[in-house]
Amino acid sequence: MPVITNIEDLKRIYRRRVPKMFYDYAESGSWTEQTFRENTSDFDQIRLRQRVAVDMTGRSTATQMVGQDVAMPVALAPVGLLGMQHADGEIHSARAAEKFGIPFTLSTMSICSIEDVAERTSKPFWFQLYTMTDEDYVRRLLQRAKDAGCSALVITLDLQIIGQRHKDLKNGLSAPPKPTLKNWIDLSTRWMWGINMLQTPRRQFGNIVGHAEGVDDPSSLFEWTAKQFDPALDWKKVAKLIEMWDGTTILKGILDEEDARRAAEVGANAIVVSNHGGRQLDGALSSIRMLPRIMDAVGDKIEVHLDSGIRSGQDVLKSIALGAKGTYIGRAFVYGLGAMGEAGVTHALRVIQKELDTSMALCGRRRVDELDRDVLLVPEGFEGRWQQP
Ligand SMILES: Cc1cc2nc3c(=O)[nH]c(=O)nc-3n(C[C@H](O)[C@H](O)[C@H](O)COP(=O)(O)O)c2cc1C
């Protein structure tokens, strides 16, 4: 077993172990993938101020996100189809997060159901909602999340319609994969994945099949979801959902100051500055580039989180120093999950925490709440002279 020292190590193993269809599903952005690429390259543009002769004993990465204690300001982002990256992937990820002391967010489009995850974990997790046109289904879904003890609802706002990802169309992405010759050939070199998958009954969308009207078999599912995502979602509906949940609510997918202001007014507890990991509007700016402007607009009104492009503890540090109270990782933990299940997710979290802790110390800070812009060197024009006509 190679020594894992960074997220890239996990990605290399992940690529070898998981069917190409699911690797491609994670490792892609929409259209030209410009936003997907810039999410990471923009982090690289920000540098850190090295400080010396500062007492660095008694350091801690612990803090809070939406009032909940977290071992570091990082949550696992909602990611669909985790159970296809590794058998029972949602359960493995939730357990790793729970043991580490950070939140796990279960996607509406998960393979393991809300109940599956609740039964196999002991701490509350967060639930992510895609808004659907079938209001009855949404009401029942929220009730199921409540009954399972979910401690926060994350409402995703940037996927009323799906951004085209070329590879998924070319690969014929499905869960489980269709028994085509191409898929059999691919699977023959990923036999461990296949063996694990044969041992679990969870191979379909657990929150949907058997719960939503007219979805009893997986073949009708993609059709159903394409029709079900609510294109008419507006702020009135968002307000209604927040009221219906009646608990901690986080609005995910905010990338614009005006939307951030609306989100702050609608009664949510936090927003996530996000472009869905570059999977939706290609050509949008990266989350880290938009963060300072959004902080200026609503930083004193609502808690701000960030995702998209985080691959290291230094990326977390940069986000927090620019004002975010918390961050989420998507692909960084998916690589770990696909590489080696729960242990791989734990590896990813350890890598990120170690980088965060060491970088904080070398910047002369001992606690997350001491991180501010003063630790950063941000290139002139980073926030951009992007003019609206
Ligand atoms: C494979 C994959 C599936 C995703 N599925 C969902 C989902 O079901 N719901 C959601 O709100 N976001 C989803 N996202 C977006 C993530 O929650 C998050 O915004 C994104 O991964 C952050 O970017 P990063 O992967 O660069 O960390 C998905 C992302 C990936 C990579």
Short mmCIF file of C-alpha atoms and ligand atoms in Angstrom, two decimals:
data_model
loop_
_atom_site.label_atom_id
_atom_site.label_comp_id
_atom_site.label_asym_id
_atom_site.label_seq_id
_atom_site.Cartn_x
_atom_site.Cartn_y
_atom_site.Cartn_z
CA MET A 1 0.00 0.00 0.00
CA PRO A 2 1.50 3.37 -1.00
CA VAL A 3 1.94 6.03 1.67
CA ILE A 4 -0.90 8.55 1.34
CA THR A 5 0.36 12.09 1.83
CA ASN A 6 -2.00 14.15 -0.30
CA ILE A 7 -5.36 14.06 -2.08
CA GLU A 8 -3.66 13.40 -5.44
CA ASP A 9 -2.39 10.04 -4.06
CA LEU A 10 -5.98 9.01 -3.33
CA LYS A 11 -7.09 10.15 -6.77
CA ARG A 12 -4.53 7.90 -8.46
CA ILE A 13 -5.78 4.83 -6.57
CA TYR A 14 -9.41 5.89 -7.11
CA ARG A 15 -8.88 6.04 -10.85
CA ARG A 16 -7.60 2.46 -10.94
CA ARG A 17 -10.33 0.97 -8.74
CA VAL A 18 -13.61 2.54 -9.87
CA PRO A 19 -15.39 1.93 -13.20
CA LYS A 20 -14.57 4.63 -15.74
CA MET A 21 -18.20 5.73 -15.91
CA PHE A 22 -18.19 6.76 -12.24
CA TYR A 23 -14.68 8.22 -12.30
CA ASP A 24 -15.74 10.38 -15.23
CA TYR A 25 -18.99 11.32 -13.47
CA ALA A 26 -16.99 12.82 -10.59
CA GLU A 27 -14.00 14.11 -12.50
CA SER A 28 -15.80 16.37 -14.91
CA GLY A 29 -17.35 19.78 -15.24
CA SER A 30 -19.95 21.05 -17.66
CA TRP A 31 -19.21 21.98 -21.28
CA THR A 32 -15.62 23.29 -21.69
CA GLU A 33 -14.88 22.69 -17.98
CA GLN A 34 -13.43 26.19 -17.63
CA THR A 35 -15.15 26.82 -14.30
CA PHE A 36 -14.18 23.33 -13.08
CA ARG A 37 -10.51 24.08 -13.85
CA GLU A 38 -10.54 27.61 -12.44
CA ASN A 39 -12.10 26.45 -9.17
CA THR A 40 -8.73 24.88 -8.35
CA SER A 41 -6.33 27.13 -10.28
CA ASP A 42 -7.77 30.27 -8.63
CA PHE A 43 -6.88 28.90 -5.20
CA ASP A 44 -3.28 28.57 -6.43
CA GLN A 45 -3.11 32.30 -7.19
CA ILE A 46 -3.51 33.22 -3.52
CA ARG A 47 -0.32 32.97 -1.48
CA LEU A 48 0.33 32.88 2.25
CA ARG A 49 2.30 35.20 4.53
CA GLN A 50 5.02 33.32 6.38
CA ARG A 51 5.35 34.53 9.98
CA VAL A 52 7.98 33.47 12.49
CA ALA A 53 8.70 33.51 16.21
CA VAL A 54 5.05 33.16 17.15
CA ASP A 55 4.25 30.68 19.95
CA MET A 56 2.48 27.85 18.13
CA THR A 57 1.68 25.56 21.05
CA GLY A 58 -1.90 24.64 21.87
CA ARG A 59 -3.21 24.82 18.31
CA SER A 60 -6.69 23.68 17.29
CA THR A 61 -8.61 23.39 14.03
CA ALA A 62 -11.92 23.02 15.89
CA THR A 63 -14.69 25.55 15.33
CA GLN A 64 -18.45 25.66 14.64
CA MET A 65 -20.61 25.53 11.52
CA VAL A 66 -24.24 26.66 11.93
CA GLY A 67 -23.78 26.41 15.68
CA GLN A 68 -22.57 22.79 15.57
CA ASP A 69 -19.13 21.83 16.83
CA VAL A 70 -16.79 20.62 14.08
CA ALA A 71 -13.24 19.24 14.35
CA MET A 72 -12.27 21.49 11.45
CA PRO A 73 -14.25 23.90 9.26
CA VAL A 74 -14.94 21.25 6.63
CA ALA A 75 -18.10 19.27 5.88
CA LEU A 76 -18.61 16.49 3.35
CA ALA A 77 -20.59 18.03 0.48
CA PRO A 78 -23.71 16.32 -0.83
CA VAL A 79 -22.61 14.04 -3.66
CA GLY A 80 -25.05 11.90 -5.64
CA LEU A 81 -24.38 8.22 -6.38
CA LEU A 82 -21.74 7.72 -3.67
CA GLY A 83 -22.97 4.13 -3.47
CA MET A 84 -21.69 3.65 -7.03
CA GLN A 85 -18.21 4.97 -6.19
CA HIS A 86 -17.97 2.26 -3.53
CA ALA A 87 -20.60 -0.22 -2.34
CA ASP A 88 -22.62 1.46 0.46
CA GLY A 89 -20.58 4.62 -0.17
CA GLU A 90 -22.93 6.93 1.73
CA ILE A 91 -22.66 4.78 4.87
CA HIS A 92 -18.85 4.61 4.61
CA SER A 93 -18.60 8.40 4.17
CA ALA A 94 -21.06 9.19 6.95
CA ARG A 95 -19.17 6.93 9.36
CA ALA A 96 -15.82 8.49 8.49
CA ALA A 97 -17.26 12.00 8.99
CA GLU A 98 -18.89 11.03 12.27
CA LYS A 99 -15.68 9.57 13.70
CA PHE A 100 -13.71 12.60 12.56
CA GLY A 101 -16.21 15.03 14.04
CA ILE A 102 -17.39 16.83 10.93
CA PRO A 103 -20.82 16.94 9.20
CA PHE A 104 -21.80 14.52 6.43
CA THR A 105 -24.42 15.77 3.96
CA LEU A 106 -26.58 13.09 2.36
CA SER A 107 -27.70 13.89 -1.19
CA THR A 108 -31.29 13.44 -2.36
CA MET A 109 -29.69 11.45 -5.21
CA SER A 110 -27.95 8.99 -2.91
CA ILE A 111 -27.89 5.23 -3.35
CA CYS A 112 -28.25 4.45 0.38
CA SER A 113 -31.48 5.92 1.71
CA ILE A 114 -31.87 8.40 4.58
CA GLU A 115 -33.00 5.49 6.79
CA ASP A 116 -30.06 3.26 5.72
CA VAL A 117 -27.58 5.93 6.79
CA ALA A 118 -29.43 6.81 10.01
CA GLU A 119 -29.53 3.16 11.10
CA ARG A 120 -25.80 2.74 10.57
CA THR A 121 -24.55 5.94 12.19
CA SER A 122 -25.00 7.35 15.67
CA LYS A 123 -24.76 11.12 15.18
CA PRO A 124 -27.13 13.34 13.18
CA PHE A 125 -26.11 14.08 9.59
CA TRP A 126 -27.30 16.82 7.21
CA PHE A 127 -29.73 16.23 4.37
CA GLN A 128 -29.53 17.92 0.96
CA LEU A 129 -32.73 18.59 -0.94
CA TYR A 130 -33.22 18.92 -4.66
CA THR A 131 -36.53 20.64 -5.12
CA MET A 132 -38.98 18.57 -7.11
CA THR A 133 -42.26 19.42 -8.80
CA ASP A 134 -43.97 16.60 -6.86
CA GLU A 135 -44.75 18.54 -3.68
CA ASP A 136 -46.12 15.50 -1.88
CA TYR A 137 -42.90 13.64 -2.47
CA VAL A 138 -40.87 16.62 -1.17
CA ARG A 139 -43.05 16.85 1.95
CA ARG A 140 -42.59 13.14 2.66
CA LEU A 141 -38.85 13.36 1.97
CA LEU A 142 -38.46 16.21 4.49
CA GLN A 143 -40.48 14.28 7.04
CA ARG A 144 -38.23 11.25 6.54
CA ALA A 145 -35.16 13.45 7.08
CA LYS A 146 -36.75 14.88 10.25
CA ASP A 147 -37.65 11.42 11.52
CA ALA A 148 -34.05 10.29 10.90
CA GLY A 149 -32.85 13.16 13.11
CA CYS A 150 -31.07 15.16 10.38
CA SER A 151 -29.74 18.31 12.06
CA ALA A 152 -29.65 20.62 9.03
CA LEU A 153 -31.31 20.89 5.63
CA VAL A 154 -29.17 21.97 2.69
CA ILE A 155 -31.34 23.23 -0.17
CA THR A 156 -29.51 23.19 -3.50
CA LEU A 157 -30.55 26.12 -5.67
CA ASP A 158 -28.23 25.82 -8.67
CA LEU A 159 -29.66 22.70 -10.30
CA GLN A 160 -33.16 23.43 -11.49
CA ILE A 161 -31.92 22.24 -14.84
CA ILE A 162 -28.83 20.14 -15.41
CA GLY A 163 -25.61 21.49 -16.96
CA GLN A 164 -24.41 19.21 -19.76
CA ARG A 165 -21.46 17.01 -18.90
CA HIS A 166 -20.28 15.44 -22.13
CA LYS A 167 -18.65 12.39 -20.58
CA ASP A 168 -21.82 11.25 -18.78
CA LEU A 169 -23.75 11.32 -22.03
CA LYS A 170 -21.02 9.47 -23.91
CA ASN A 171 -20.62 6.86 -21.16
CA GLY A 172 -24.39 6.32 -20.81
CA LEU A 173 -24.14 6.96 -17.06
CA SER A 174 -26.62 4.85 -15.10
CA ALA A 175 -26.96 3.33 -11.65
CA PRO A 176 -26.26 0.45 -11.71
CA PRO A 177 -24.27 0.33 -14.99
CA LYS A 178 -26.07 -1.34 -17.90
CA PRO A 179 -24.68 -4.78 -18.87
CA THR A 180 -23.10 -3.66 -22.16
CA LEU A 181 -19.92 -5.19 -23.60
CA LYS A 182 -18.03 -1.91 -22.98
CA ASN A 183 -19.06 -1.91 -19.32
CA TRP A 184 -18.17 -5.60 -18.87
CA ILE A 185 -14.70 -5.00 -20.28
CA ASP A 186 -14.22 -2.01 -17.96
CA LEU A 187 -15.51 -3.92 -14.93
CA SER A 188 -13.19 -6.85 -15.60
CA THR A 189 -10.27 -4.68 -14.45
CA ARG A 190 -12.18 -3.30 -11.44
CA TRP A 191 -13.13 -6.65 -9.92
CA MET A 192 -12.84 -5.52 -6.27
CA TRP A 193 -15.46 -2.84 -6.94
CA GLY A 194 -17.69 -5.49 -8.49
CA ILE A 195 -17.26 -7.98 -5.65
CA ASN A 196 -18.16 -5.33 -3.06
CA MET A 197 -21.13 -4.24 -5.15
CA LEU A 198 -22.45 -7.79 -5.44
CA GLN A 199 -22.48 -8.02 -1.64
CA THR A 200 -24.81 -5.07 -1.06
CA PRO A 201 -28.52 -4.83 -1.88
CA ARG A 202 -28.14 -1.03 -2.33
CA ARG A 203 -27.68 -0.34 -6.04
CA GLN A 204 -30.52 2.07 -6.85
CA PHE A 205 -31.50 5.56 -5.73
CA GLY A 206 -32.61 4.71 -2.18
CA ASN A 207 -34.48 7.95 -1.49
CA ILE A 208 -36.56 7.66 -4.62
CA VAL A 209 -37.24 4.11 -5.76
CA GLY A 210 -40.27 2.84 -3.86
CA HIS A 211 -40.95 6.30 -2.38
CA ALA A 212 -41.87 8.40 -5.40
CA GLU A 213 -45.00 7.78 -7.41
CA GLY A 214 -44.35 5.75 -10.57
CA VAL A 215 -40.70 4.86 -9.85
CA ASP A 216 -40.39 1.18 -9.09
CA ASP A 217 -37.61 0.23 -11.41
CA PRO A 218 -34.32 1.98 -12.08
CA SER A 219 -34.80 2.26 -15.82
CA SER A 220 -37.54 4.86 -15.38
CA LEU A 221 -35.50 6.80 -12.84
CA PHE A 222 -33.37 9.09 -15.00
CA GLU A 223 -36.47 9.98 -16.95
CA TRP A 224 -38.29 10.68 -13.70
CA THR A 225 -35.55 12.91 -12.26
CA ALA A 226 -35.18 14.86 -15.52
CA LYS A 227 -38.91 15.62 -15.31
CA GLN A 228 -39.03 16.09 -11.55
CA PHE A 229 -36.40 18.77 -10.82
CA ASP A 230 -38.45 21.91 -10.34
CA PRO A 231 -37.75 24.49 -13.06
CA ALA A 232 -40.26 26.87 -11.43
CA LEU A 233 -38.33 27.15 -8.15
CA ASP A 234 -38.31 30.76 -6.96
CA TRP A 235 -37.64 32.64 -3.70
CA LYS A 236 -41.26 32.20 -2.59
CA LYS A 237 -40.89 28.44 -2.83
CA VAL A 238 -37.54 28.62 -1.05
CA ALA A 239 -39.18 30.51 1.82
CA LYS A 240 -41.93 27.87 1.97
CA LEU A 241 -39.39 25.05 2.15
CA ILE A 242 -37.50 26.80 4.96
CA GLU A 243 -40.77 27.18 6.85
CA MET A 244 -41.70 23.55 6.19
CA TRP A 245 -38.34 22.29 7.50
CA ASP A 246 -38.54 24.47 10.62
CA GLY A 247 -34.91 23.91 11.60
CA THR A 248 -31.40 24.83 10.54
CA THR A 249 -31.36 25.58 6.80
CA ILE A 250 -28.43 26.16 4.46
CA LEU A 251 -28.89 27.51 0.91
CA LYS A 252 -26.35 26.02 -1.49
CA GLY A 253 -25.31 27.33 -4.88
CA ILE A 254 -25.12 31.10 -4.30
CA LEU A 255 -22.56 32.79 -6.56
CA ASP A 256 -23.85 36.32 -6.90
CA GLU A 257 -24.19 39.24 -4.49
CA GLU A 258 -27.81 39.92 -5.34
CA ASP A 259 -28.76 36.28 -4.76
CA ALA A 260 -26.78 36.33 -1.52
CA ARG A 261 -28.85 39.31 -0.33
CA ARG A 262 -32.08 37.49 -1.21
CA ALA A 263 -30.85 34.41 0.61
CA ALA A 264 -30.03 36.44 3.71
CA GLU A 265 -33.54 37.91 3.71
CA VAL A 266 -35.41 34.65 3.25
CA GLY A 267 -34.59 33.30 6.71
CA ALA A 268 -31.86 30.69 6.11
CA ASN A 269 -29.05 30.13 8.64
CA ALA A 270 -26.21 29.98 6.12
CA ILE A 271 -25.38 30.10 2.43
CA VAL A 272 -22.85 28.08 0.49
CA VAL A 273 -20.94 30.06 -2.12
CA SER A 274 -20.74 27.36 -4.78
CA ASN A 275 -20.85 26.70 -8.50
CA HIS A 276 -21.57 23.01 -7.91
CA GLY A 277 -17.93 22.12 -8.48
CA GLY A 278 -18.04 23.56 -12.01
CA ARG A 279 -20.77 21.12 -13.03
CA GLN A 280 -23.51 23.61 -13.81
CA LEU A 281 -22.92 27.05 -15.42
CA ASP A 282 -19.62 26.75 -17.27
CA GLY A 283 -18.10 30.24 -17.58
CA ALA A 284 -19.18 31.26 -14.07
CA LEU A 285 -16.38 32.58 -11.84
CA SER A 286 -14.80 30.32 -9.26
CA SER A 287 -16.26 30.31 -5.75
CA ILE A 288 -13.06 31.60 -4.15
CA ARG A 289 -12.96 34.58 -6.53
CA MET A 290 -16.58 35.46 -5.74
CA LEU A 291 -16.24 35.00 -1.98
CA PRO A 292 -14.87 38.48 -1.08
CA ARG A 293 -17.71 40.26 -2.88
CA ILE A 294 -20.32 38.06 -1.28
CA MET A 295 -18.74 38.65 2.13
CA ASP A 296 -18.98 42.41 1.51
CA ALA A 297 -22.64 42.06 0.57
CA VAL A 298 -23.91 39.75 3.34
CA GLY A 299 -21.02 38.82 5.64
CA ASP A 300 -22.60 40.67 8.56
CA LYS A 301 -26.08 39.23 7.93
CA ILE A 302 -25.66 35.50 7.42
CA GLU A 303 -23.08 32.75 7.94
CA VAL A 304 -21.18 32.12 4.72
CA HIS A 305 -19.72 28.78 3.66
CA LEU A 306 -17.83 27.88 0.48
CA ASP A 307 -17.23 24.90 -1.76
CA SER A 308 -15.86 24.12 -5.24
CA GLY A 309 -12.19 23.44 -5.84
CA ILE A 310 -10.98 22.57 -2.33
CA ARG A 311 -8.28 19.93 -2.56
CA SER A 312 -6.09 20.79 0.42
CA GLY A 313 -5.99 22.21 3.91
CA GLN A 314 -4.41 25.34 2.44
CA ASP A 315 -7.51 25.84 0.28
CA VAL A 316 -9.60 25.60 3.45
CA LEU A 317 -7.31 28.13 5.16
CA LYS A 318 -7.63 30.57 2.23
CA SER A 319 -11.44 30.29 2.26
CA ILE A 320 -11.65 30.90 6.00
CA ALA A 321 -9.17 33.78 5.83
CA LEU A 322 -11.37 35.43 3.18
CA GLY A 323 -14.35 35.22 5.52
CA ALA A 324 -16.05 31.83 5.14
CA LYS A 325 -17.09 30.20 8.41
CA GLY A 326 -16.94 26.73 6.90
CA THR A 327 -16.15 24.81 3.72
CA TYR A 328 -17.25 21.60 2.01
CA ILE A 329 -15.27 19.07 0.05
CA GLY A 330 -16.78 17.05 -2.79
CA ARG A 331 -14.27 15.32 -5.04
CA ALA A 332 -11.51 15.35 -2.42
CA PHE A 333 -13.44 12.82 -0.33
CA VAL A 334 -14.92 10.95 -3.31
CA TYR A 335 -11.36 10.05 -4.38
CA GLY A 336 -10.76 8.59 -0.91
CA LEU A 337 -14.07 6.73 -0.90
CA GLY A 338 -13.50 5.15 -4.32
CA ALA A 339 -9.91 4.30 -3.40
CA MET A 340 -10.61 2.50 -0.13
CA GLY A 341 -14.07 3.13 1.33
CA GLU A 342 -14.37 4.55 4.84
CA ALA A 343 -10.61 4.35 5.43
CA GLY A 344 -10.02 6.40 2.26
CA VAL A 345 -12.43 9.14 3.38
CA THR A 346 -10.63 9.22 6.73
CA HIS A 347 -7.30 9.51 4.88
CA ALA A 348 -8.66 12.49 2.91
CA LEU A 349 -9.83 14.21 6.09
CA ARG A 350 -6.52 13.59 7.86
CA VAL A 351 -4.56 15.00 4.93
CA ILE A 352 -6.68 18.14 4.91
CA GLN A 353 -6.58 18.65 8.67
CA LYS A 354 -2.82 18.20 8.82
CA GLU A 355 -2.27 20.71 6.00
CA LEU A 356 -4.64 23.18 7.62
CA ASP A 357 -3.00 22.84 11.02
CA THR A 358 0.60 23.11 9.76
CA SER A 359 -0.14 26.00 7.38
CA MET A 360 -2.00 27.88 10.12
CA ALA A 361 1.02 27.48 12.41
CA LEU A 362 3.47 28.66 9.73
CA CYS A 363 1.24 31.70 9.16
CA GLY A 364 1.53 32.43 12.89
CA ARG A 365 -2.02 31.47 13.86
CA ARG A 366 -3.16 28.92 16.39
CA ARG A 367 -6.90 28.89 15.97
CA VAL A 368 -9.32 28.95 13.06
CA ASP A 369 -11.04 32.08 14.39
CA GLU A 370 -7.69 33.92 14.24
CA LEU A 371 -7.51 33.48 10.45
CA ASP A 372 -8.19 36.66 8.53
CA ARG A 373 -7.06 38.40 5.34
CA ASP A 374 -3.86 39.37 7.07
CA VAL A 375 -2.45 35.86 6.53
CA LEU A 376 -2.98 36.06 2.77
CA LEU A 377 -1.21 37.60 -0.18
CA VAL A 378 -3.92 38.12 -2.78
CA PRO A 379 -2.78 39.27 -6.24
CA GLU A 380 -4.02 42.64 -7.38
CA GLY A 381 -7.19 42.28 -9.42
CA PHE A 382 -7.94 38.81 -8.01
CA GLU A 383 -11.45 39.86 -7.17
CA GLY A 384 -11.61 40.98 -10.73
CA ARG A 385 -12.59 43.83 -12.90
CA TRP A 386 -15.38 41.72 -14.30
CA GLN A 387 -17.77 44.31 -15.58
CA GLN A 388 -21.49 43.86 -15.91
CA PRO A 389 -22.50 45.66 -19.11
C1 LIG B 1 -19.91 13.49 -8.48
C2 LIG B 1 -20.61 14.68 -7.88
C3 LIG B 1 -21.95 14.58 -7.55
C4 LIG B 1 -22.60 15.66 -6.94
N1 LIG B 1 -23.90 15.52 -6.54
C5 LIG B 1 -24.50 16.54 -5.87
C6 LIG B 1 -25.80 16.38 -5.33
O1 LIG B 1 -26.41 15.32 -5.42
N2 LIG B 1 -26.34 17.45 -4.70
C7 LIG B 1 -25.69 18.65 -4.56
O2 LIG B 1 -26.24 19.59 -3.99
N3 LIG B 1 -24.46 18.80 -5.03
C8 LIG B 1 -23.84 17.79 -5.68
N4 LIG B 1 -22.56 17.94 -6.12
C9 LIG B 1 -21.83 19.19 -5.86
C10 LIG B 1 -21.12 19.12 -4.52
O3 LIG B 1 -22.04 19.16 -3.45
C11 LIG B 1 -20.14 20.29 -4.34
O4 LIG B 1 -20.82 21.49 -4.58
C12 LIG B 1 -18.94 20.18 -5.25
O5 LIG B 1 -18.50 18.86 -5.37
C13 LIG B 1 -17.80 21.04 -4.71
O6 LIG B 1 -16.72 21.02 -5.56
P1 LIG B 1 -15.43 20.08 -5.38
O7 LIG B 1 -15.84 18.72 -5.86
O8 LIG B 1 -14.42 20.73 -6.26
O9 LIG B 1 -15.07 20.07 -3.92
C14 LIG B 1 -21.89 16.86 -6.72
C15 LIG B 1 -20.54 16.94 -7.05
C16 LIG B 1 -19.90 15.86 -7.62
C17 LIG B 1 -18.43 15.97 -7.94
#
